[in-house]
Amino acid sequence: MTIRTTHPAPPAPVHPTVRPAPGPGPAGTGPVASDDYRDAISLLPTGVSVVTAVRSGAPAGCTANAVMSLSLDPPSLLVSLTTGSRTLAAVTEAGTFAVNVLAWPDRHLAQRFATAAPHERFEGVTWSLAHGAPVLTRSALTAVCEVSEAVPLLDHTIVAGTVTWLRTEDTEPTVLYRHRQHVLRP
């Protein structure tokens, strides 16, 4: 297919605050440094979630910010988990997982599920089993999913899940922006 235009494309606008990203190569071409990328991507607000599953009869879970809706038909979402993580192993072994969007009062759980030893992550946390997955009691949103596909990509595995059960609460979610947690209020 050929696309023809009757007018030439206008020149690209020049914005005085746009700078090439630092990195190897001329004019910032090539991969950027990890720290530069981490700082830049922190400008993209994202929900703070804990992904949970059961492995060998025990709950497993980790903090995840790379969570997104995939489809409405069927209702599906994606989570990105570190390849080789215990949580990914639990998710793929169980075939079922939950995404728990942290409510503002439970924002401290993000740090615990990111850094605590696996056997300490659920200590003192109120949770129950719903449709085969551990669900945190006070989450703003909980979606239990059946794994439909897991695709390794770079150092993570993208897990697609079909939502089989939902629960929402009338509470504000925790949002990550500029490396800090914020409350999102209507």
Tab-separated table of N, CA, C and O in Angstrom, residues 82-154:
chain	number	residue	atom	x	y	z
A	82	THR	N	10.179	-10.617	37.627
A	82	THR	CA	11.577	-10.963	37.386
A	82	THR	C	11.688	-12.459	37.098
A	82	THR	O	11.197	-13.288	37.870
A	83	THR	N	12.310	-12.783	35.971
A	83	THR	CA	12.526	-14.181	35.618
A	83	THR	C	13.409	-14.808	36.701
A	83	THR	O	14.410	-14.232	37.102
A	84	GLY	N	13.017	-15.948	37.164
A	84	GLY	CA	13.773	-16.617	38.225
A	84	GLY	C	13.287	-16.281	39.618
A	84	GLY	O	13.786	-16.836	40.594
A	85	SER	N	12.308	-15.376	39.763
A	85	SER	CA	11.822	-15.022	41.103
A	85	SER	C	10.934	-16.126	41.665
A	85	SER	O	10.343	-16.920	40.926
A	86	ARG	N	10.873	-16.191	42.984
A	86	ARG	CA	10.025	-17.178	43.648
A	86	ARG	C	8.557	-16.933	43.317
A	86	ARG	O	7.774	-17.875	43.184
A	87	THR	N	8.180	-15.663	43.209
A	87	THR	CA	6.779	-15.365	42.900
A	87	THR	C	6.419	-15.852	41.504
A	87	THR	O	5.355	-16.451	41.308
A	88	LEU	N	7.291	-15.636	40.523
A	88	LEU	CA	7.018	-16.133	39.177
A	88	LEU	C	6.894	-17.657	39.188
A	88	LEU	O	5.990	-18.220	38.559
A	89	ALA	N	7.769	-18.335	39.923
A	89	ALA	CA	7.689	-19.794	40.021
A	89	ALA	C	6.353	-20.219	40.624
A	89	ALA	O	5.723	-21.171	40.156
A	90	ALA	N	5.901	-19.492	41.646
A	90	ALA	CA	4.615	-19.809	42.276
A	90	ALA	C	3.465	-19.580	41.298
A	90	ALA	O	2.535	-20.393	41.204
A	91	VAL	N	3.514	-18.469	40.572
A	91	VAL	CA	2.454	-18.139	39.615
A	91	VAL	C	2.360	-19.211	38.533
A	91	VAL	O	1.273	-19.705	38.213
A	92	THR	N	3.486	-19.590	37.966
A	92	THR	CA	3.451	-20.567	36.876
A	92	THR	C	3.109	-21.969	37.379
A	92	THR	O	2.424	-22.721	36.695
A	93	GLU	N	3.556	-22.296	38.595
A	93	GLU	CA	3.229	-23.611	39.156
A	93	GLU	C	1.748	-23.710	39.495
A	93	GLU	O	1.097	-24.700	39.198
A	94	ALA	N	1.204	-22.664	40.120
A	94	ALA	CA	-0.204	-22.679	40.530
A	94	ALA	C	-1.145	-22.491	39.348
A	94	ALA	O	-2.271	-23.001	39.355
A	95	GLY	N	-0.713	-21.716	38.363
A	95	GLY	CA	-1.590	-21.410	37.239
A	95	GLY	C	-2.635	-20.367	37.572
A	95	GLY	O	-3.478	-20.030	36.747
A	96	THR	N	-2.578	-19.853	38.795
A	96	THR	CA	-3.517	-18.845	39.286
A	96	THR	C	-2.735	-17.828	40.100
A	96	THR	O	-1.807	-18.198	40.825
A	97	PHE	N	-3.097	-16.556	39.984
A	97	PHE	CA	-2.443	-15.522	40.782
A	97	PHE	C	-3.426	-14.392	41.041
A	97	PHE	O	-4.481	-14.305	40.404
A	98	ALA	N	-3.060	-13.546	41.996
A	98	ALA	CA	-3.881	-12.371	42.305
A	98	ALA	C	-3.031	-11.122	42.180
A	98	ALA	O	-1.843	-11.121	42.514
A	99	VAL	N	-3.645	-10.070	41.686
A	99	VAL	CA	-3.048	-8.735	41.692
A	99	VAL	C	-3.823	-7.953	42.734
A	99	VAL	O	-5.043	-7.790	42.627
A	100	ASN	N	-3.120	-7.507	43.769
A	100	ASN	CA	-3.706	-6.739	44.869
A	100	ASN	C	-3.185	-5.309	44.774
A	100	ASN	O	-2.010	-5.065	45.048
A	101	VAL	N	-4.028	-4.375	44.348
A	101	VAL	CA	-3.629	-2.966	44.272
A	101	VAL	C	-3.699	-2.421	45.695
A	101	VAL	O	-4.777	-2.401	46.308
A	102	LEU	N	-2.547	-1.989	46.219
A	102	LEU	CA	-2.481	-1.612	47.631
A	102	LEU	C	-3.331	-0.386	47.947
A	102	LEU	O	-3.251	0.635	47.272
A	103	ALA	N	-4.128	-0.528	49.001
A	103	ALA	CA	-4.872	0.609	49.534
A	103	ALA	C	-3.882	1.513	50.277
A	103	ALA	O	-2.851	1.047	50.780
A	104	TRP	N	-4.170	2.792	50.328
A	104	TRP	CA	-3.269	3.750	50.970
A	104	TRP	C	-2.894	3.347	52.398
A	104	TRP	O	-1.723	3.411	52.765
A	105	PRO	N	-3.836	2.882	53.247
A	105	PRO	CA	-3.431	2.498	54.609
A	105	PRO	C	-2.424	1.345	54.644
A	105	PRO	O	-1.720	1.171	55.637
A	106	ASP	N	-2.336	0.560	53.575
A	106	ASP	CA	-1.411	-0.580	53.540
A	106	ASP	C	-0.204	-0.335	52.645
A	106	ASP	O	0.489	-1.273	52.240
A	107	ARG	N	0.104	0.919	52.379
A	107	ARG	CA	1.218	1.248	51.479
A	107	ARG	C	2.554	0.688	51.969
A	107	ARG	O	3.432	0.399	51.168
A	108	HIS	N	2.704	0.507	53.269
A	108	HIS	CA	3.948	-0.037	53.824
A	108	HIS	C	4.224	-1.458	53.330
A	108	HIS	O	5.365	-1.912	53.345
A	109	LEU	N	3.186	-2.154	52.867
A	109	LEU	CA	3.384	-3.516	52.388
A	109	LEU	C	4.209	-3.561	51.104
A	109	LEU	O	4.820	-4.591	50.805
A	110	ALA	N	4.251	-2.464	50.364
A	110	ALA	CA	5.068	-2.433	49.140
A	110	ALA	C	6.520	-2.712	49.481
A	110	ALA	O	7.179	-3.527	48.818
A	111	GLN	N	7.041	-2.072	50.498
A	111	GLN	CA	8.433	-2.278	50.901
A	111	GLN	C	8.653	-3.692	51.417
A	111	GLN	O	9.647	-4.338	51.092
A	112	ARG	N	7.726	-4.178	52.213
A	112	ARG	CA	7.866	-5.529	52.769
A	112	ARG	C	7.903	-6.580	51.667
A	112	ARG	O	8.761	-7.457	51.650
A	113	PHE	N	6.961	-6.495	50.709
A	113	PHE	CA	6.907	-7.506	49.662
A	113	PHE	C	8.020	-7.335	48.629
A	113	PHE	O	8.272	-8.227	47.832
A	114	ALA	N	8.715	-6.206	48.669
A	114	ALA	CA	9.844	-5.984	47.764
A	114	ALA	C	11.166	-6.442	48.371
A	114	ALA	O	12.062	-6.874	47.646
A	115	THR	N	11.302	-6.358	49.711
A	115	THR	CA	12.623	-6.566	50.304
A	115	THR	C	12.704	-7.642	51.388
A	115	THR	O	13.796	-8.142	51.649
A	116	ALA	N	11.604	-7.976	52.029
A	116	ALA	CA	11.659	-8.943	53.133
A	116	ALA	C	11.952	-10.341	52.595
A	116	ALA	O	11.691	-10.646	51.427
A	117	ALA	N	12.481	-11.167	53.461
A	117	ALA	CA	12.705	-12.568	53.101
A	117	ALA	C	11.351	-13.184	52.737
A	117	ALA	O	10.328	-12.822	53.330
A	118	PRO	N	11.320	-14.080	51.781
A	118	PRO	CA	10.037	-14.634	51.329
A	118	PRO	C	9.157	-15.175	52.455
A	118	PRO	O	7.945	-14.970	52.436
A	119	HIS	N	9.731	-15.832	53.451
A	119	HIS	CA	8.928	-16.395	54.535
A	119	HIS	C	8.402	-15.328	55.498
A	119	HIS	O	7.542	-15.608	56.324
A	120	GLU	N	8.882	-14.077	55.400
A	120	GLU	CA	8.426	-12.993	56.283
A	120	GLU	C	7.389	-12.083	55.633
A	120	GLU	O	6.783	-11.259	56.315
A	121	ARG	N	7.168	-12.201	54.359
A	121	ARG	CA	6.324	-11.236	53.643
A	121	ARG	C	4.876	-11.236	54.100
A	121	ARG	O	4.232	-10.194	54.130
A	122	PHE	N	4.339	-12.388	54.460
A	122	PHE	CA	2.932	-12.469	54.855
A	122	PHE	C	2.732	-12.378	56.373
A	122	PHE	O	1.598	-12.389	56.831
A	123	GLU	N	3.832	-12.298	57.150
A	123	GLU	CA	3.703	-12.228	58.611
A	123	GLU	C	2.934	-10.975	59.016
A	123	GLU	O	3.282	-9.860	58.633
A	124	GLY	N	1.849	-11.169	59.788
A	124	GLY	CA	1.043	-10.058	60.272
A	124	GLY	C	0.142	-9.436	59.217
A	124	GLY	O	-0.529	-8.443	59.489
A	125	VAL	N	0.108	-9.989	58.013
A	125	VAL	CA	-0.733	-9.466	56.938
A	125	VAL	C	-2.036	-10.257	56.919
A	125	VAL	O	-2.019	-11.494	56.920
A	126	THR	N	-3.155	-9.544	56.893
A	126	THR	CA	-4.441	-10.215	56.835
A	126	THR	C	-4.753	-10.552	55.382
A	126	THR	O	-4.781	-9.665	54.527
A	127	TRP	N	-4.945	-11.844	55.128
A	127	TRP	CA	-5.235	-12.300	53.776
A	127	TRP	C	-6.092	-13.549	53.855
A	127	TRP	O	-6.245	-14.160	54.909
A	128	SER	N	-6.669	-13.911	52.719
A	128	SER	CA	-7.444	-15.143	52.624
A	128	SER	C	-7.228	-15.733	51.243
A	128	SER	O	-6.698	-15.077	50.341
A	129	LEU	N	-7.651	-16.971	51.090
A	129	LEU	CA	-7.529	-17.642	49.799
A	129	LEU	C	-8.837	-17.443	49.045
A	129	LEU	O	-9.914	-17.731	49.569
A	130	ALA	N	-8.763	-16.930	47.823
A	130	ALA	CA	-9.954	-16.750	46.991
A	130	ALA	C	-9.666	-17.322	45.609
A	130	ALA	O	-8.729	-16.875	44.937
A	131	HIS	N	-10.424	-18.316	45.241
A	131	HIS	CA	-10.285	-18.927	43.912
A	131	HIS	C	-8.851	-19.380	43.640
A	131	HIS	O	-8.337	-19.225	42.535
A	132	GLY	N	-8.184	-19.871	44.696
A	132	GLY	CA	-6.858	-20.447	44.543
A	132	GLY	C	-5.699	-19.484	44.694
A	132	GLY	O	-4.546	-19.880	44.527
A	133	ALA	N	-5.960	-18.219	45.016
A	133	ALA	CA	-4.873	-17.238	45.149
A	133	ALA	C	-5.014	-16.464	46.459
A	133	ALA	O	-6.125	-16.167	46.891
A	134	PRO	N	-3.885	-16.115	47.097
A	134	PRO	CA	-3.944	-15.288	48.303
A	134	PRO	C	-4.378	-13.872	47.933
A	134	PRO	O	-3.823	-13.266	47.015
A	135	VAL	N	-5.377	-13.357	48.646
A	135	VAL	CA	-5.823	-11.982	48.414
A	135	VAL	C	-5.678	-11.191	49.711
A	135	VAL	O	-6.025	-11.673	50.784
A	136	LEU	N	-5.110	-10.006	49.595
A	136	LEU	CA	-4.939	-9.138	50.751
A	136	LEU	C	-6.285	-8.525	51.109
A	136	LEU	O	-7.054	-8.139	50.226
A	137	THR	N	-6.557	-8.419	52.401
A	137	THR	CA	-7.882	-8.009	52.863
A	137	THR	C	-8.264	-6.588	52.470
A	137	THR	O	-9.389	-6.348	52.070
A	138	ARG	N	-7.324	-5.633	52.556
A	138	ARG	CA	-7.709	-4.232	52.342
A	138	ARG	C	-7.241	-3.665	51.008
A	138	ARG	O	-7.035	-2.471	50.893
A	139	SER	N	-7.134	-4.434	49.994
A	139	SER	CA	-6.701	-3.910	48.698
A	139	SER	C	-7.790	-3.041	48.079
A	139	SER	O	-8.982	-3.307	48.234
A	140	ALA	N	-7.375	-2.006	47.353
A	140	ALA	CA	-8.332	-1.171	46.632
A	140	ALA	C	-8.994	-1.994	45.528
A	140	ALA	O	-10.176	-1.849	45.249
A	141	LEU	N	-8.222	-2.851	44.903
A	141	LEU	CA	-8.700	-3.746	43.859
A	141	LEU	C	-7.953	-5.058	43.988
A	141	LEU	O	-6.729	-5.060	44.184
A	142	THR	N	-8.670	-6.153	43.871
A	142	THR	CA	-8.043	-7.468	43.788
A	142	THR	C	-8.614	-8.153	42.557
A	142	THR	O	-9.827	-8.200	42.373
A	143	ALA	N	-7.732	-8.659	41.724
A	143	ALA	CA	-8.130	-9.424	40.547
A	143	ALA	C	-7.430	-10.777	40.607
A	143	ALA	O	-6.211	-10.836	40.651
A	144	VAL	N	-8.205	-11.835	40.654
A	144	VAL	CA	-7.652	-13.190	40.597
A	144	VAL	C	-7.690	-13.628	39.141
A	144	VAL	O	-8.701	-13.428	38.452
A	145	CYS	N	-6.582	-14.187	38.683
A	145	CYS	CA	-6.436	-14.537	37.268
A	145	CYS	C	-5.944	-15.963	37.087
A	145	CYS	O	-5.185	-16.472	37.902
A	146	GLU	N	-6.345	-16.558	35.982
A	146	GLU	CA	-5.764	-17.815	35.524
A	146	GLU	C	-4.697	-17.456	34.501
A	146	GLU	O	-4.924	-16.616	33.627
A	147	VAL	N	-3.539	-18.067	34.617
A	147	VAL	CA	-2.450	-17.803	33.681
A	147	VAL	C	-2.870	-18.293	32.299
A	147	VAL	O	-3.252	-19.447	32.133
A	148	SER	N	-2.793	-17.404	31.314
A	148	SER	CA	-3.079	-17.818	29.944
A	148	SER	C	-1.801	-17.937	29.124
A	148	SER	O	-1.744	-18.717	28.185
A	149	GLU	N	-0.772	-17.168	29.503
A	149	GLU	CA	0.500	-17.252	28.799
A	149	GLU	C	1.586	-16.578	29.639
A	149	GLU	O	1.314	-15.624	30.355
A	150	ALA	N	2.802	-17.083	29.526
A	150	ALA	CA	3.972	-16.479	30.169
A	150	ALA	C	5.075	-16.387	29.126
A	150	ALA	O	5.455	-17.412	28.541
A	151	VAL	N	5.560	-15.165	28.896
A	151	VAL	CA	6.532	-14.929	27.827
A	151	VAL	C	7.795	-14.300	28.409
A	151	VAL	O	7.747	-13.163	28.897
A	152	PRO	N	8.924	-15.013	28.381
A	152	PRO	CA	10.178	-14.408	28.842
A	152	PRO	C	10.584	-13.271	27.896
A	152	PRO	O	10.503	-13.416	26.674
A	153	LEU	N	10.998	-12.155	28.470
A	153	LEU	CA	11.428	-11.001	27.693
A	153	LEU	C	12.486	-10.257	28.494
A	153	LEU	O	12.205	-9.755	29.584
A	154	LEU	N	13.712	-10.207	27.968
A	154	LEU	CA	14.859	-9.622	28.658
A	154	LEU	C	15.024	-10.299	30.008
A	154	LEU	O	15.086	-11.517	30.074
